[in-house]
Amino acid sequence: MGLIEDFVAGLPESDRAAVAHVYEVGRRVVPDAEEGVGYGVVCWRVRGKGLLGVKPAARHYALVPFSGDAIAAAGDAVAGLPATKGTIRFTPDAPLPDAAIEAVIRARLAEIDGSAAG
């Protein structure tokens, strides 16, 4: 098993599907992403930079794109979702829409590509 599969397998059974789905969307959008850890968060990485991870909290999970700017850049796709500057919160009962996950991933990829070019 890989880092992501191990992480998901260690979660309460009631939470696994919602968390696994976030990582599945990431894999679908960026099929060549690599598994890794960034700031203690199991994540997909692209060109050595954190792309997308999920961090457990006391009463929710947090989608972590390793950039507050990526959340802001996702615009309408994340409007109204419970968020902080650097995370978007979700629960198994209120999972994130695919469009929101995809928009955050694409915004983070644009940042990574921009920093690689600069």
PDB file of C-alpha atoms in Angstrom:
ATOM      1  CA  MET A   1       0.000   0.000   0.000  1.00  0.00           C
ATOM      2  CA  GLY A   2       1.057   3.582  -0.525  1.00  0.00           C
ATOM      3  CA  LEU A   3       1.069   6.558   1.809  1.00  0.00           C
ATOM      4  CA  ILE A   4      -2.404   7.695   0.789  1.00  0.00           C
ATOM      5  CA  GLU A   5      -3.957   4.230   0.984  1.00  0.00           C
ATOM      6  CA  ASP A   6      -2.375   3.712   4.414  1.00  0.00           C
ATOM      7  CA  PHE A   7      -3.622   7.089   5.638  1.00  0.00           C
ATOM      8  CA  VAL A   8      -7.175   6.442   4.424  1.00  0.00           C
ATOM      9  CA  ALA A   9      -7.172   2.896   5.843  1.00  0.00           C
ATOM     10  CA  GLY A  10      -6.276   4.309   9.263  1.00  0.00           C
ATOM     11  CA  LEU A  11      -9.305   6.601   9.367  1.00  0.00           C
ATOM     12  CA  PRO A  12     -12.627   5.686  10.954  1.00  0.00           C
ATOM     13  CA  GLU A  13     -14.592   3.565   8.502  1.00  0.00           C
ATOM     14  CA  SER A  14     -17.361   6.165   8.349  1.00  0.00           C
ATOM     15  CA  ASP A  15     -14.878   8.790   7.067  1.00  0.00           C
ATOM     16  CA  ARG A  16     -12.862   6.807   4.539  1.00  0.00           C
ATOM     17  CA  ALA A  17     -14.997   7.278   1.439  1.00  0.00           C
ATOM     18  CA  ALA A  18     -15.156  11.077   1.710  1.00  0.00           C
ATOM     19  CA  VAL A  19     -11.411  11.426   2.289  1.00  0.00           C
ATOM     20  CA  ALA A  20     -10.478   8.847  -0.353  1.00  0.00           C
ATOM     21  CA  HIS A  21     -12.652  10.690  -2.854  1.00  0.00           C
ATOM     22  CA  VAL A  22     -10.626  13.894  -2.466  1.00  0.00           C
ATOM     23  CA  TYR A  23      -7.438  11.989  -3.286  1.00  0.00           C
ATOM     24  CA  GLU A  24      -9.189  10.179  -6.176  1.00  0.00           C
ATOM     25  CA  VAL A  25     -10.173  13.504  -7.740  1.00  0.00           C
ATOM     26  CA  GLY A  26      -6.561  14.623  -7.379  1.00  0.00           C
ATOM     27  CA  ARG A  27      -5.338  11.491  -9.147  1.00  0.00           C
ATOM     28  CA  ARG A  28      -7.871  11.994 -11.926  1.00  0.00           C
ATOM     29  CA  VAL A  29      -6.836  15.622 -12.506  1.00  0.00           C
ATOM     30  CA  VAL A  30      -3.095  15.005 -12.169  1.00  0.00           C
ATOM     31  CA  PRO A  31      -2.450  11.340 -12.968  1.00  0.00           C
ATOM     32  CA  ASP A  32       1.333  11.713 -12.753  1.00  0.00           C
ATOM     33  CA  ALA A  33       1.312  13.219  -9.223  1.00  0.00           C
ATOM     34  CA  GLU A  34       3.474  11.447  -6.673  1.00  0.00           C
ATOM     35  CA  GLU A  35       2.568  10.518  -3.127  1.00  0.00           C
ATOM     36  CA  GLY A  36       4.434  12.301  -0.376  1.00  0.00           C
ATOM     37  CA  VAL A  37       4.182  14.249   2.842  1.00  0.00           C
ATOM     38  CA  GLY A  38       4.210  18.021   3.169  1.00  0.00           C
ATOM     39  CA  TYR A  39       4.065  19.778   6.520  1.00  0.00           C
ATOM     40  CA  GLY A  40       2.978  16.485   8.079  1.00  0.00           C
ATOM     41  CA  VAL A  41       0.093  16.038   5.618  1.00  0.00           C
ATOM     42  CA  VAL A  42      -0.106  13.003   3.332  1.00  0.00           C
ATOM     43  CA  CYS A  43      -0.464  14.497  -0.115  1.00  0.00           C
ATOM     44  CA  TRP A  44      -0.094  14.406  -3.849  1.00  0.00           C
ATOM     45  CA  ARG A  45       3.070  16.207  -4.948  1.00  0.00           C
ATOM     46  CA  VAL A  46       4.025  17.689  -8.309  1.00  0.00           C
ATOM     47  CA  ARG A  47       7.594  18.668  -9.157  1.00  0.00           C
ATOM     48  CA  GLY A  48       8.506  18.282  -5.493  1.00  0.00           C
ATOM     49  CA  LYS A  49       5.793  20.650  -4.249  1.00  0.00           C
ATOM     50  CA  GLY A  50       2.670  19.828  -2.265  1.00  0.00           C
ATOM     51  CA  LEU A  51      -0.426  19.835  -4.444  1.00  0.00           C
ATOM     52  CA  LEU A  52      -3.292  18.440  -2.405  1.00  0.00           C
ATOM     53  CA  GLY A  53      -3.645  16.758   0.955  1.00  0.00           C
ATOM     54  CA  VAL A  54      -6.242  16.061   3.607  1.00  0.00           C
ATOM     55  CA  LYS A  55      -5.655  16.814   7.262  1.00  0.00           C
ATOM     56  CA  PRO A  56      -7.896  15.498  10.040  1.00  0.00           C
ATOM     57  CA  ALA A  57      -9.148  17.933  12.679  1.00  0.00           C
ATOM     58  CA  ALA A  58     -11.325  17.439  15.737  1.00  0.00           C
ATOM     59  CA  ARG A  59     -14.697  17.772  13.986  1.00  0.00           C
ATOM     60  CA  HIS A  60     -13.883  17.930  10.297  1.00  0.00           C
ATOM     61  CA  TYR A  61     -11.273  17.290   7.641  1.00  0.00           C
ATOM     62  CA  ALA A  62      -9.366  19.999   5.845  1.00  0.00           C
ATOM     63  CA  LEU A  63      -8.442  19.985   2.173  1.00  0.00           C
ATOM     64  CA  VAL A  64      -4.920  21.405   2.128  1.00  0.00           C
ATOM     65  CA  PRO A  65      -3.589  22.823  -1.165  1.00  0.00           C
ATOM     66  CA  PHE A  66      -0.407  24.133   0.500  1.00  0.00           C
ATOM     67  CA  SER A  67      -1.361  27.641  -0.595  1.00  0.00           C
ATOM     68  CA  GLY A  68      -3.999  30.097   0.517  1.00  0.00           C
ATOM     69  CA  ASP A  69      -3.715  31.773  -2.857  1.00  0.00           C
ATOM     70  CA  ALA A  70      -4.898  28.586  -4.586  1.00  0.00           C
ATOM     71  CA  ILE A  71      -8.120  28.661  -2.587  1.00  0.00           C
ATOM     72  CA  ALA A  72      -8.729  32.303  -3.465  1.00  0.00           C
ATOM     73  CA  ALA A  73      -7.913  31.621  -7.123  1.00  0.00           C
ATOM     74  CA  ALA A  74     -10.499  28.815  -7.249  1.00  0.00           C
ATOM     75  CA  GLY A  75     -13.107  31.589  -7.092  1.00  0.00           C
ATOM     76  CA  ASP A  76     -16.770  30.707  -7.536  1.00  0.00           C
ATOM     77  CA  ALA A  77     -16.074  26.972  -7.345  1.00  0.00           C
ATOM     78  CA  VAL A  78     -15.302  27.319  -3.627  1.00  0.00           C
ATOM     79  CA  ALA A  79     -17.579  30.249  -2.790  1.00  0.00           C
ATOM     80  CA  GLY A  80     -19.666  29.503   0.268  1.00  0.00           C
ATOM     81  CA  LEU A  81     -17.587  26.539   1.407  1.00  0.00           C
ATOM     82  CA  PRO A  82     -16.256  26.673   4.970  1.00  0.00           C
ATOM     83  CA  ALA A  83     -12.673  27.793   4.555  1.00  0.00           C
ATOM     84  CA  THR A  84      -9.724  29.438   6.213  1.00  0.00           C
ATOM     85  CA  LYS A  85      -6.916  31.120   4.306  1.00  0.00           C
ATOM     86  CA  GLY A  86      -5.144  27.799   3.737  1.00  0.00           C
ATOM     87  CA  THR A  87      -7.799  25.060   3.978  1.00  0.00           C
ATOM     88  CA  ILE A  88     -11.332  24.137   3.025  1.00  0.00           C
ATOM     89  CA  ARG A  89     -13.240  22.179   5.652  1.00  0.00           C
ATOM     90  CA  PHE A  90     -15.495  19.216   4.959  1.00  0.00           C
ATOM     91  CA  THR A  91     -17.080  16.262   6.720  1.00  0.00           C
ATOM     92  CA  PRO A  92     -18.238  12.882   5.470  1.00  0.00           C
ATOM     93  CA  ASP A  93     -21.817  14.212   5.743  1.00  0.00           C
ATOM     94  CA  ALA A  94     -20.914  17.343   3.769  1.00  0.00           C
ATOM     95  CA  PRO A  95     -18.240  16.276   1.254  1.00  0.00           C
ATOM     96  CA  LEU A  96     -16.608  18.705  -1.129  1.00  0.00           C
ATOM     97  CA  PRO A  97     -17.997  18.986  -4.654  1.00  0.00           C
ATOM     98  CA  ASP A  98     -15.698  17.625  -7.343  1.00  0.00           C
ATOM     99  CA  ALA A  99     -15.748  21.006  -9.097  1.00  0.00           C
ATOM    100  CA  ALA A 100     -14.346  22.691  -5.974  1.00  0.00           C
ATOM    101  CA  ILE A 101     -11.580  20.126  -5.548  1.00  0.00           C
ATOM    102  CA  GLU A 102     -10.690  20.343  -9.238  1.00  0.00           C
ATOM    103  CA  ALA A 103     -10.635  24.156  -9.199  1.00  0.00           C
ATOM    104  CA  VAL A 104      -8.285  24.243  -6.213  1.00  0.00           C
ATOM    105  CA  ILE A 105      -6.005  21.659  -7.836  1.00  0.00           C
ATOM    106  CA  ARG A 106      -5.862  23.588 -11.104  1.00  0.00           C
ATOM    107  CA  ALA A 107      -5.134  26.830  -9.254  1.00  0.00           C
ATOM    108  CA  ARG A 108      -2.345  25.171  -7.274  1.00  0.00           C
ATOM    109  CA  LEU A 109      -0.910  23.630 -10.444  1.00  0.00           C
ATOM    110  CA  ALA A 110      -0.834  27.077 -12.027  1.00  0.00           C
ATOM    111  CA  GLU A 111       1.150  28.336  -9.020  1.00  0.00           C
ATOM    112  CA  ILE A 112       3.568  25.425  -9.178  1.00  0.00           C
ATOM    113  CA  ASP A 113       4.019  25.891 -12.935  1.00  0.00           C
ATOM    114  CA  GLY A 114       4.548  29.626 -12.429  1.00  0.00           C
ATOM    115  CA  SER A 115       7.176  29.090  -9.753  1.00  0.00           C
ATOM    116  CA  ALA A 116       8.906  26.469 -11.899  1.00  0.00           C
ATOM    117  CA  ALA A 117       9.070  28.920 -14.789  1.00  0.00           C
ATOM    118  CA  GLY A 118      10.245  31.829 -12.666  1.00  0.00           C
TER     119      GLY A 118
END
